[in-house]
Coordinates of C-alpha atoms in Angstrom, one line a residue:
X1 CA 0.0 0.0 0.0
X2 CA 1.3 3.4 -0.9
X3 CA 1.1 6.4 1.7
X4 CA 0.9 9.8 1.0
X5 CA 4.4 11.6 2.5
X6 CA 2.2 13.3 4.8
X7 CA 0.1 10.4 5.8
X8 CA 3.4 9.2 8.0
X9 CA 3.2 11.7 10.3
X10 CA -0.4 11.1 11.1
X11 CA 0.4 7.4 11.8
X12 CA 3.5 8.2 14.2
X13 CA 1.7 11.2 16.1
X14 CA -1.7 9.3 16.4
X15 CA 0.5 6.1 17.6
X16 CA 2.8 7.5 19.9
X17 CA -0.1 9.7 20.9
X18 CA -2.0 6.5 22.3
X19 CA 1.2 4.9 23.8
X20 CA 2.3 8.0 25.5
X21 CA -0.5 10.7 26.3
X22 CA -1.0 8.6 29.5
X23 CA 2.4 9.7 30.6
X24 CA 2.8 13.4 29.0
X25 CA -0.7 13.9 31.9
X26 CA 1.8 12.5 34.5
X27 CA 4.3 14.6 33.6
X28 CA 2.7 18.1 33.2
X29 CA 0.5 17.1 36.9
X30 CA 3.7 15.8 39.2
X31 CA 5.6 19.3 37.7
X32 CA 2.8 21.2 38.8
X33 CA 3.2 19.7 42.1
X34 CA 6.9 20.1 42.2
X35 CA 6.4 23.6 41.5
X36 CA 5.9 23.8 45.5
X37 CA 6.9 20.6 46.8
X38 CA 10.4 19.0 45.8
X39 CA 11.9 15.9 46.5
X40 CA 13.0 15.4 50.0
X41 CA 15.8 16.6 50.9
X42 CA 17.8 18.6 54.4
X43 CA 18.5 22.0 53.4
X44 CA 21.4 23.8 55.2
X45 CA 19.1 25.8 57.3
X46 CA 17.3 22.7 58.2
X47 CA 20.2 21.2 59.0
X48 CA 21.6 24.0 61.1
X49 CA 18.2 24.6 63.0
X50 CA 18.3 20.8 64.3
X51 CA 22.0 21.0 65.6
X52 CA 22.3 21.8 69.3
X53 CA 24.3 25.0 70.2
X54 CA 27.9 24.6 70.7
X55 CA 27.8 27.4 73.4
X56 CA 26.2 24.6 75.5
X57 CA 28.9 22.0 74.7
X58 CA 31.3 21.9 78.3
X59 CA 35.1 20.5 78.3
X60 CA 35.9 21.0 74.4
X61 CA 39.0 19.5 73.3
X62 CA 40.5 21.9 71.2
X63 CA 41.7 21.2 67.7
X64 CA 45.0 20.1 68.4
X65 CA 44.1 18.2 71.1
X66 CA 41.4 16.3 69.2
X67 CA 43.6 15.7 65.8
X68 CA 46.6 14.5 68.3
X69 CA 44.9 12.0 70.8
X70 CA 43.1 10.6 67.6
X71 CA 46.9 10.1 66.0
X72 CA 45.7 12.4 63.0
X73 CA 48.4 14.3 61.5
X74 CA 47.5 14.2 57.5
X75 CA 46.7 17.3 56.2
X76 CA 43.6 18.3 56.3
X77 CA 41.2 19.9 53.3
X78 CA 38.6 21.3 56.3
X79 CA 38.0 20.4 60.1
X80 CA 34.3 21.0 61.3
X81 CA 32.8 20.6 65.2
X82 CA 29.3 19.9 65.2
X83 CA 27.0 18.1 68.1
X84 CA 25.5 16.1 64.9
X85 CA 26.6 12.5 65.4
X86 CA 24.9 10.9 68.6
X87 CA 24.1 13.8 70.4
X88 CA 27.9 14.2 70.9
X89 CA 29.8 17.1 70.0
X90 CA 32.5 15.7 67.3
X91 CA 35.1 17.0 65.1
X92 CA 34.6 15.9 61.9
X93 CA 38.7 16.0 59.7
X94 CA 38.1 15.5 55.9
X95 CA 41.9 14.4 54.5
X96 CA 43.4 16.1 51.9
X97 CA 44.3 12.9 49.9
X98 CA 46.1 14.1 47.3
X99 CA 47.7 17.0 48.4
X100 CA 46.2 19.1 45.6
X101 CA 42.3 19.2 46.5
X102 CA 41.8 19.1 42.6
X103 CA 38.6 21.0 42.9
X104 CA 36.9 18.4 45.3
X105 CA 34.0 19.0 47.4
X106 CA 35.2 18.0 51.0
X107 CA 32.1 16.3 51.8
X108 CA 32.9 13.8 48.7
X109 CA 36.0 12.4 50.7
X110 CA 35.1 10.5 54.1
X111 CA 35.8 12.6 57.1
X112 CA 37.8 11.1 60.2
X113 CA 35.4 11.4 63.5
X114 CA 36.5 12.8 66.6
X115 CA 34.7 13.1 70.3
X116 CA 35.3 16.5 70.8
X117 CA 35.2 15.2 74.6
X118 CA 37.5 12.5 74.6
X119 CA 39.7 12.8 71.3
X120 CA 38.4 9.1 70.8
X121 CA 38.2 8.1 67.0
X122 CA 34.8 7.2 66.0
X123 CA 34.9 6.2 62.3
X124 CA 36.5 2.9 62.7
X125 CA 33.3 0.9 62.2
X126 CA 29.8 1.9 60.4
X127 CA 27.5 3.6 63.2
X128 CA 24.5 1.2 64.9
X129 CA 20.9 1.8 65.3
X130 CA 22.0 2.9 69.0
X131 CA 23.9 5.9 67.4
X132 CA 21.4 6.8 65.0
X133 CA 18.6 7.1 67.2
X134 CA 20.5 9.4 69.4
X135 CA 21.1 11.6 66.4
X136 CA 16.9 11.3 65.9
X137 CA 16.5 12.1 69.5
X138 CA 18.6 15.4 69.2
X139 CA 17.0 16.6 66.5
X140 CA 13.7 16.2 68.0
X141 CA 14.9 17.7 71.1
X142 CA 16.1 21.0 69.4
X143 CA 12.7 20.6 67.1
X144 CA 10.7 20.9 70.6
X145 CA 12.9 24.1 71.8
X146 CA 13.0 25.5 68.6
X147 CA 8.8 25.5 68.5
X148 CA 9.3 27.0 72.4
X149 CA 6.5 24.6 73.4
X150 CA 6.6 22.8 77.2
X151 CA 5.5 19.5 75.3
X152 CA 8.4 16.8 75.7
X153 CA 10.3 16.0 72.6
X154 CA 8.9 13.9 70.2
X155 CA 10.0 9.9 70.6
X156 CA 11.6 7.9 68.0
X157 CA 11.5 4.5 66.9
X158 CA 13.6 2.6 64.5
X159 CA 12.0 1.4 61.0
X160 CA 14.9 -0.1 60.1
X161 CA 18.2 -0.3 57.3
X162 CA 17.8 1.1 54.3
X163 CA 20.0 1.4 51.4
X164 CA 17.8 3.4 49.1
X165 CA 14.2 4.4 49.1
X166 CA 11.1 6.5 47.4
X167 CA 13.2 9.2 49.2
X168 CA 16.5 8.7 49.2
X169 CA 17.3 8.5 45.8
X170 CA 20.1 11.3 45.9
X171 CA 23.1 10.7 44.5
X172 CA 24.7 13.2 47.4
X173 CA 23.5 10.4 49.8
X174 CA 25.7 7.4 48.4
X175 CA 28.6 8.3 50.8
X176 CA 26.4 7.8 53.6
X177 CA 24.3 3.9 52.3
X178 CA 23.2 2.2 54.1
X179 CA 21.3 5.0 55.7
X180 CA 19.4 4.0 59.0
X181 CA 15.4 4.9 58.6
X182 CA 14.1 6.6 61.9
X183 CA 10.2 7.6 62.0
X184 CA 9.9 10.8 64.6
X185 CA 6.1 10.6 66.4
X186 CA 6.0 14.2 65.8
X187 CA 2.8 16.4 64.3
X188 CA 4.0 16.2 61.2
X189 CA 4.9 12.4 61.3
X190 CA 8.5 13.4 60.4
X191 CA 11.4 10.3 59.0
X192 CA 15.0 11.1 59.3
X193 CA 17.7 8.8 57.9
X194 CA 20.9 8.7 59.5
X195 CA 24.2 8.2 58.0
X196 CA 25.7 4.8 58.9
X197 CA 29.5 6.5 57.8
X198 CA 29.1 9.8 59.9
X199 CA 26.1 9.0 62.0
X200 CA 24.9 12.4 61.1
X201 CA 20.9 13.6 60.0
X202 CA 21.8 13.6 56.3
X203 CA 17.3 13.7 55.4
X204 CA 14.1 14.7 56.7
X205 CA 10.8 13.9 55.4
X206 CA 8.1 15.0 56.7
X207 CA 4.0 12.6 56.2
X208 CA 3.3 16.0 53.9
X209 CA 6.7 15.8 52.1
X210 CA 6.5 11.9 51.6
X211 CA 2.7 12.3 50.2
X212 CA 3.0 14.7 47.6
X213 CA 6.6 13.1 46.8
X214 CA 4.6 10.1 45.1
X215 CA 2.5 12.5 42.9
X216 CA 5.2 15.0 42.5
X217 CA 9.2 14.0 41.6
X218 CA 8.7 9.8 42.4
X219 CA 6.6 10.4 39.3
X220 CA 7.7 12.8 37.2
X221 CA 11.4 11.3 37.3
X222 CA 9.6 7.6 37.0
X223 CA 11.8 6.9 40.3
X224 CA 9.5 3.8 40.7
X225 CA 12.0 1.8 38.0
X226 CA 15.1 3.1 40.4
X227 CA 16.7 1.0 43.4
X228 CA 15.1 -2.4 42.1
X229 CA 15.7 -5.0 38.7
X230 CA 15.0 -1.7 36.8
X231 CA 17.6 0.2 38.0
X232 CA 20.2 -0.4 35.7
X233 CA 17.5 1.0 32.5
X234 CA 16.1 3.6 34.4
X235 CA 18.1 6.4 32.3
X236 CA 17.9 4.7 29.4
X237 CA 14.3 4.4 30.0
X238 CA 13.5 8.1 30.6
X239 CA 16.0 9.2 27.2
X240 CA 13.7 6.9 25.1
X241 CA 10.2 7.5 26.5
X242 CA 12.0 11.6 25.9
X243 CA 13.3 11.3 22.4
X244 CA 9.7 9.7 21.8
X245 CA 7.6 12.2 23.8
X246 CA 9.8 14.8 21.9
X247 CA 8.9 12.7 17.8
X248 CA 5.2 12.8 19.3
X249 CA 4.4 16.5 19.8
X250 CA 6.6 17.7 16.6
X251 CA 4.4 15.3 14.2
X252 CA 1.3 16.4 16.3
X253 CA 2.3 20.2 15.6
X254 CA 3.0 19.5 12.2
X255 CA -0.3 17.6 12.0
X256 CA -2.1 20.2 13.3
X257 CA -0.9 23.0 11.5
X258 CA -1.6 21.4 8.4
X259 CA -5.5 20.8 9.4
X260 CA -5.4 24.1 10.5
X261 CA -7.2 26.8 8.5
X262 CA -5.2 29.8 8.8
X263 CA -7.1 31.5 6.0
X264 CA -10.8 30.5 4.7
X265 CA -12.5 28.3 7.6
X266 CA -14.4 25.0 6.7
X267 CA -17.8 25.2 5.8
X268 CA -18.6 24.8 9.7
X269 CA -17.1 28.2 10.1
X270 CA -14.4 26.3 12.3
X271 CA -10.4 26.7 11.6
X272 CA -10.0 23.2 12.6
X273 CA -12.0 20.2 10.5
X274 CA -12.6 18.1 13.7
X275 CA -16.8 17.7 14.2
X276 CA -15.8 15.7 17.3
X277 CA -15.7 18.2 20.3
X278 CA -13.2 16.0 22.0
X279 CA -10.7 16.0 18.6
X280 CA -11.3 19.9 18.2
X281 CA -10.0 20.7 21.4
X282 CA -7.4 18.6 21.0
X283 CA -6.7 20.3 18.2
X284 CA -7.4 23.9 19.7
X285 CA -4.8 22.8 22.6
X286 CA -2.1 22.0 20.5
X287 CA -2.1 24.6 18.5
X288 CA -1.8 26.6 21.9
X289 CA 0.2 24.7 23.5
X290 CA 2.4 22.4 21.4
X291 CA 5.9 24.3 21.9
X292 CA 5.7 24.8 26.0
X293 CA 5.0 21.0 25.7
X294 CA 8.1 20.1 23.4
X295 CA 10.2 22.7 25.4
X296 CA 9.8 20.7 28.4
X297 CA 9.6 17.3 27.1
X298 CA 13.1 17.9 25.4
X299 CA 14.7 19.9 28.3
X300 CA 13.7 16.8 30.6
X301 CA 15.9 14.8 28.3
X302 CA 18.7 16.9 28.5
X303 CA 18.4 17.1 32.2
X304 CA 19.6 13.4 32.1
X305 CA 22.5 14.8 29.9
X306 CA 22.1 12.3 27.6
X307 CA 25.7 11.1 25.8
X308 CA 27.3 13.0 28.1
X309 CA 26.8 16.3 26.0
X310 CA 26.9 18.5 29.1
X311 CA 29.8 16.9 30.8
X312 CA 32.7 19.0 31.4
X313 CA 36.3 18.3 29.8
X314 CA 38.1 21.4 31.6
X315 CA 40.8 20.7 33.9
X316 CA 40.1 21.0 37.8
X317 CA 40.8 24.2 39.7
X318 CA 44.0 24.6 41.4
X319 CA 41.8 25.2 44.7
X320 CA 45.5 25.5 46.6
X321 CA 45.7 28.5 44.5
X322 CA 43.1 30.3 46.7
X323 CA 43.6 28.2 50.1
X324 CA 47.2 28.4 50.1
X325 CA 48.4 24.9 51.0
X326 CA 45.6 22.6 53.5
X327 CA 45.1 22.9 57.2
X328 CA 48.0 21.1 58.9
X329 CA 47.2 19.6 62.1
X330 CA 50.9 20.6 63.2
X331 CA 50.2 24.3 63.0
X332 CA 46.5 23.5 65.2
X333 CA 48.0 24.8 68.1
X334 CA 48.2 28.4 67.0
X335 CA 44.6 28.2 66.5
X336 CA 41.8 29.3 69.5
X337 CA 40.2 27.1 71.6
X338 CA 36.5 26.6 70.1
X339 CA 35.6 28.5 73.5
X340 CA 37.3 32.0 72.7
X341 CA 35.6 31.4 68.9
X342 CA 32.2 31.3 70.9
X343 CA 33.3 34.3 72.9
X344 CA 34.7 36.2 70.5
X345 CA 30.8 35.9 68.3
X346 CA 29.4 36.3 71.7
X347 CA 30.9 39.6 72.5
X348 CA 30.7 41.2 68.8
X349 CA 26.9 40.8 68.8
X350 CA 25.1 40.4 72.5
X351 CA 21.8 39.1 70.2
X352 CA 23.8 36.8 67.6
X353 CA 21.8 33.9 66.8
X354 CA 23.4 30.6 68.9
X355 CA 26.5 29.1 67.0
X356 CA 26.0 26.1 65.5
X357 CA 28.5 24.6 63.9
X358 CA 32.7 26.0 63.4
X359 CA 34.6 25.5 60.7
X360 CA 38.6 25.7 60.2
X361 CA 39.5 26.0 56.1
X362 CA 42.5 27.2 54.3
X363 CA 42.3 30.6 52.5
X364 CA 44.9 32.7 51.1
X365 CA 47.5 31.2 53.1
X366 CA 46.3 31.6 56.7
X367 CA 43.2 29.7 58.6
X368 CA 40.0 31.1 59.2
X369 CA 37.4 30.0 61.5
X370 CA 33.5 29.8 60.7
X371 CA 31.1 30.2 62.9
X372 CA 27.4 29.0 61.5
X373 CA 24.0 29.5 62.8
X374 CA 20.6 28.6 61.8
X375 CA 19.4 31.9 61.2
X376 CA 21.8 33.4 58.1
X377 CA 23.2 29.7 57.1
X378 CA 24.9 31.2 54.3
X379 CA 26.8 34.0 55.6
X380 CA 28.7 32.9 58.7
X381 CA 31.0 35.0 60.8
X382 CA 34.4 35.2 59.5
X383 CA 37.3 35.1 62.4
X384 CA 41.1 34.8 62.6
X385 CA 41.3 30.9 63.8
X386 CA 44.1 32.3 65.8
X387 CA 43.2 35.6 67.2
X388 CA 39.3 34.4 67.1
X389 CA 38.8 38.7 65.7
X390 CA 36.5 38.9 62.7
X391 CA 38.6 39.3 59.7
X392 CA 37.6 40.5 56.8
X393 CA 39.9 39.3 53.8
X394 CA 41.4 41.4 51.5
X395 CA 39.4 42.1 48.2
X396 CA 42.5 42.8 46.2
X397 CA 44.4 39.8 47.7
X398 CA 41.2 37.2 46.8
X399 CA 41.1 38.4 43.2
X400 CA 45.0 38.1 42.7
X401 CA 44.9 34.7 44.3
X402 CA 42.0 33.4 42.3
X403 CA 43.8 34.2 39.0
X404 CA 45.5 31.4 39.3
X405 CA 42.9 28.8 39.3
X406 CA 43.7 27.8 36.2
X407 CA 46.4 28.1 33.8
X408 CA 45.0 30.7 31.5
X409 CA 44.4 34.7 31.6
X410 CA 41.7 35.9 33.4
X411 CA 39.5 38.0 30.3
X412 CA 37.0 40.3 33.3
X413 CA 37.0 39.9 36.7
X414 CA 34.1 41.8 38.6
X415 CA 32.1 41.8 41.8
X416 CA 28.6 40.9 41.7
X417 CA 26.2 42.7 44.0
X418 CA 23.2 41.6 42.2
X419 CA 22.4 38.1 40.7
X420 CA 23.5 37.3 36.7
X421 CA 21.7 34.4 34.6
X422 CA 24.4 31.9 35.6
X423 CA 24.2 32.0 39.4
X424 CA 21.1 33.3 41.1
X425 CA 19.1 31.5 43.8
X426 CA 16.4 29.6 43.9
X427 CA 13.8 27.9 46.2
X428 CA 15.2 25.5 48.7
X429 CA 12.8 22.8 47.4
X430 CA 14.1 22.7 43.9
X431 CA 16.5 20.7 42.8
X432 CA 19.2 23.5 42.1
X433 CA 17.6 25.5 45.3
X434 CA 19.5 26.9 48.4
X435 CA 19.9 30.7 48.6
X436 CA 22.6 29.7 51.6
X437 CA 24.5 28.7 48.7
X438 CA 24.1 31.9 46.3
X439 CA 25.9 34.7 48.3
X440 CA 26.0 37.6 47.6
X441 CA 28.6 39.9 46.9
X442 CA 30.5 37.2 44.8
X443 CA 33.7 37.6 42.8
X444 CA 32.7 36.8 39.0
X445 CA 36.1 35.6 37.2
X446 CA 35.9 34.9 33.5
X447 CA 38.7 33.3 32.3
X448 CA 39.9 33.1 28.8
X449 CA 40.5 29.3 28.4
X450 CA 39.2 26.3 26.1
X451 CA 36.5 26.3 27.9
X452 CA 35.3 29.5 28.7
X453 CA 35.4 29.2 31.9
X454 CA 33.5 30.8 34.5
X455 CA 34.4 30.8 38.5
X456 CA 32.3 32.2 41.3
X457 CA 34.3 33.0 44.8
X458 CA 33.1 34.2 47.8
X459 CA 35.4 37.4 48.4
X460 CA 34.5 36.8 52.5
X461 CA 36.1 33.8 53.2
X462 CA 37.8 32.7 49.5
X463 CA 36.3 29.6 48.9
X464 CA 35.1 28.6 45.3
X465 CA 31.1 28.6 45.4
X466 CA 30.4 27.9 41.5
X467 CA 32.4 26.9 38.7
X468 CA 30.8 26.7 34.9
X469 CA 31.8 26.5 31.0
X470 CA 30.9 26.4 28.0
X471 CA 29.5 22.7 28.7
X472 CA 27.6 23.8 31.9
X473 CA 26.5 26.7 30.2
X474 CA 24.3 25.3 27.4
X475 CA 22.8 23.2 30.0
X476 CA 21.9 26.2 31.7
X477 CA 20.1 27.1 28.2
X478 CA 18.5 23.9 27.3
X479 CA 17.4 21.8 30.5
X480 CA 16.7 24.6 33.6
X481 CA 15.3 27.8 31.6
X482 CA 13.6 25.6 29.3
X483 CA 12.3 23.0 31.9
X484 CA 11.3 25.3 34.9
X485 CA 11.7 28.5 33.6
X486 CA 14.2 30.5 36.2
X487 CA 14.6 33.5 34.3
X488 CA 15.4 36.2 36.9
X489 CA 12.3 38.8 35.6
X490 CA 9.9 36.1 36.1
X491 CA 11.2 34.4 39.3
X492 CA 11.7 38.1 41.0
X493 CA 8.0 39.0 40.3
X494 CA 5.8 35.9 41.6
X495 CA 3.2 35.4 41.5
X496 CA 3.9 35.9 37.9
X497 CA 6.2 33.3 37.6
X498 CA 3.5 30.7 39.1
X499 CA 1.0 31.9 36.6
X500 CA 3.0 32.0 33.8
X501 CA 4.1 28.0 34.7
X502 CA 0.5 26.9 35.8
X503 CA -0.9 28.2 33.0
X504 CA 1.3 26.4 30.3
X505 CA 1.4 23.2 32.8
X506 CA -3.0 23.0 32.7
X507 CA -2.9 23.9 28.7
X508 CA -0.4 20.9 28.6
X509 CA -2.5 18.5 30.7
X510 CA -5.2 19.5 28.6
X511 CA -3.6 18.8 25.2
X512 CA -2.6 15.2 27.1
X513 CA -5.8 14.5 28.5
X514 CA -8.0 14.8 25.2
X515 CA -5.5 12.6 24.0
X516 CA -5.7 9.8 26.1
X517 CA -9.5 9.7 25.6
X518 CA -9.1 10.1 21.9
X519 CA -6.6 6.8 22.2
X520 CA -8.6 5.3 24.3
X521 CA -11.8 5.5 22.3
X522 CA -9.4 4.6 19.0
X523 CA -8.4 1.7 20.8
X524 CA -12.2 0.8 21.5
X525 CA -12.8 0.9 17.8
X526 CA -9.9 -1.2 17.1
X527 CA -10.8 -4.0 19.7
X528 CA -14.9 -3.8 18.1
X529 CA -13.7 -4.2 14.9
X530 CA -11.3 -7.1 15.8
X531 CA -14.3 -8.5 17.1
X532 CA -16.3 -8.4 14.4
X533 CA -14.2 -9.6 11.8
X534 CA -13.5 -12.6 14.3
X535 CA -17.0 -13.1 14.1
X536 CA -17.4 -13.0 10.4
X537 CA -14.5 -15.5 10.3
X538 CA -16.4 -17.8 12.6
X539 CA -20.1 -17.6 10.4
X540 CA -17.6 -17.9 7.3
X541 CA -15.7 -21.1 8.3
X542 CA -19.3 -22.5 9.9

């Protein structure tokens, strides 16, 4: 039989249509949702609000104390004292493993433990369910103080090992599996999981959080083919169901312009030919809505970065550029006791929020001690780990040293006081969310490399808070503008941003909902004709 050329496209879009419209519904409704409610996840502020105060902490061993009676004298990429693990205060040493800390996170190498009490190492075996329900019960505690309330703390019981889960499917959290699952009787039915390596709170989920997790990301990401004999095709899954979804609504549009009657209407006074009202709005919807529906069909698949398009070739940062060499545990004892750090953010500000956590990091060749609390989690107190005075870093001395990042000349260098398209906040839900981690002023270097590279610094305390290229860049372009829209004139004027989304989201589910009934009702009428012809069969053969 011989088709017309146009005739293909009919037959692929009304095909695909059928297998797919089911899912394009599931996809425009779970976005929606995760316009508000993100997967679950432990935000920095969360993280810092749950954490005892250190001012509370008695008999702190300091630094030098700690790194000698544990026998650690490696040097050190960051030192951090935290009451996070058990409901003990602990110093948590992150090695410095290659002496280079080529452009490493610290939290991606496994930190030595530390009782800050004791000097005891801590890390020598996974933590038990003993340990992480000591964690739960802290952050429960400081969940009842922090609500001001005279009701007890909330109790915790043990649900058990995990290694992943509906909720746990973060990548951040593999250096933690097997995670230990801890449901907290609180109002809001709250489940922590516990890190069996650091015996930290590394999630919270709250009953609301879990709930609209199935509707929302578990579906939109089709998580329920991750952690089980589907795992290994889950990407490969979402790519293809993508590159379809993507074949589906450019035959449709083609489809549709073509019926379309952009001059002279059909003798029903219609521009579309469709009698049926069910076709016609399809029709009408995507006609409407037919790009916003490609846009985000195709920026989903390149949020998987499929072939590794977006991956970056450029060569790591020289972070010792900026640090100045890693924190040697030889040199501790010129640093102030973690009491005189309390003091000394004490005394500068009589109403200073409660100090959470310290942390000891390289920068420019001399240590600096930050001091974190739960109310600006992104802009700690900067102070001389040895003098415990606020220091404010030279300006001048930051840029010079971040030059040297990498090998190549450095084409603008400029502070930012305001946000640029490349690094602006966003809510702490989202996936790229966390305005703790978008500080501003921030030191904009653009150097003039094979990549075009792009650095972001924090001029306060020198460490590197962003790095993109050209790579990173075009992802910027084609998966988050495309897929959720963060375009700084929209997301500074919500509600404008919400209705702008919603209404492209409901003119999507509506394109995707007519055509699930249309395939449904095509399959109908497939199935009643198969029956009849098996019935004329039958009558013929009788």
């Amino acid at each position: 039989m011989n088709f017309h050329p146009k005739r293909w496209p009919f037959l692929v879009h009304r095909w695909l249509g059928i297998a797919l419209s089911w899912l394009f519904v599931c996809w425009f409704v779970s976005g929606m949702v995760m316009m508000y409610v993100g997967h679950p996840k432990l935000t920095e502020a969360e993280r810092l609000a749950h954490l005892p105060p250190l001012q509370g902490q008695a008999g702190l061993l300091a630094p030098q104390q700690a790194l000698e009676a544990a026998g650690v004298h490696q040097p050190l990429a960051a030192l951090r004292l935290a009451v996070s693990s058990g409901a003990q205060a602990v110093y948590f040493a992150t090695p410095d493993t290659d002496g280079r800390m080529a452009g490493r996170r610290p939290q991606s190498v496994p930190p030595i433990l530390i009782d800050a009490h004791t000097g005891q190492r801590l890390d020598s075996q996974p933590f038990d369910t003993r340990h992480a329900l000591a964690s739960a019960a802290a952050w429960a505690a400081e969940e009842a103080a922090a609500e001001s309330t005279q009701a007890p703390p909330a109790a915790v019981s043990y649900l058990g090992l995990v290694e992943e889960d509906a909720h746990t499917h973060s990548a951040a959290l593999d250096a933690h599996r097997p995670l230990h699952h801890v449901q907290l009787h609180d109002a809001a039915g709250t489940q922590l999981y516990v890190s069996s390596r650091t015996g930290e709170v590394v999630r919270d989920a709250t009953r609301s959080e879990r709930g609209w997790n199935y509707l929302g990301s578990w579906l939109h990401w089709l998580y329920m083919f991750r952690g089980g004999a589907w795992d290994a095709w889950w990407a490969l899954i979402i790519d293809t169901l993508a590159v379809l979804g993507c074949v589906a609504v450019l035959t449709g549009a083609a489809v549709g312009i073509w019926r379309w009657r952009f001059g002279q209407p059909y003798r029903t006074g219609r521009r579309t030919p469709f009698p049926q009202p069910m076709m016609r709005w399809h029709h009408v919807s995507g006609m409407l809505f037919a790009l916003a529906a490609c846009a985000w069909v195709f920026s989903g698949l390149m949020s998987m970065n499929p072939l590794g398009v977006f991956s970056s070739q450029a060569e790591p940062l020289q972070i010792k550029a900026l640090q100045g060499g890693p924190l040697l545990p030889g040199r501790a004892s010129e640093w102030a006791a973690p009491q005189a750090l309390l003091a000394a953010v004490s005394s500068a500000d009589s109403r200073a929020a409660p100090v959470r956590e310290l942390r000891w990091q390289p920068a420019l060749g001399r240590t600096l001690a930050l001091a974190f609390d739960s109310q600006r989690p992104g802009a700690p107190r900067v102070l001389d780990a040895r003098t415990a005075a606020p220091l404010d870093l030279p300006a001048s001395e930051v840029q010079q040293a971040a030059a040297r990042l990498l090998p190549a000349p450095v084409a603008q260098a400029q502070m930012l006081t305001a946000y640029d398209f490349y690094y602006y906040p966003r809510a702490d839900h989202t996936m790229t969310g966390g305005h703790a981690n978008r500080p501003l002023p921030v030191l904009r270097l653009v150097f003039d490399d094979e990549h075009a590279s792009w650095v972001y610094v924090d001029p306060r305390t020198a460490q590197v808070l962003e790095r993109t290229d050209r790579a990173r860049r075009a992802s910027r372009w084609l998966f988050t503008l495309l897929h959720s829209w963060d375009w700084l004139p929209l997301l500074e004027r919500r509600p404008l941003w919400d209705a702008f989304m919603l209404a492209l989201s409901l003119g999507g589910a509506a394109l995707s909902l007519t055509g699930v009934v249309i395939g449904a009702r095509r399959l109908a009428l497939k199935a009643r004709q198969a029956r009849a012809l098996n019935r004329k069969a039958r009558r013929a053969g009788s």
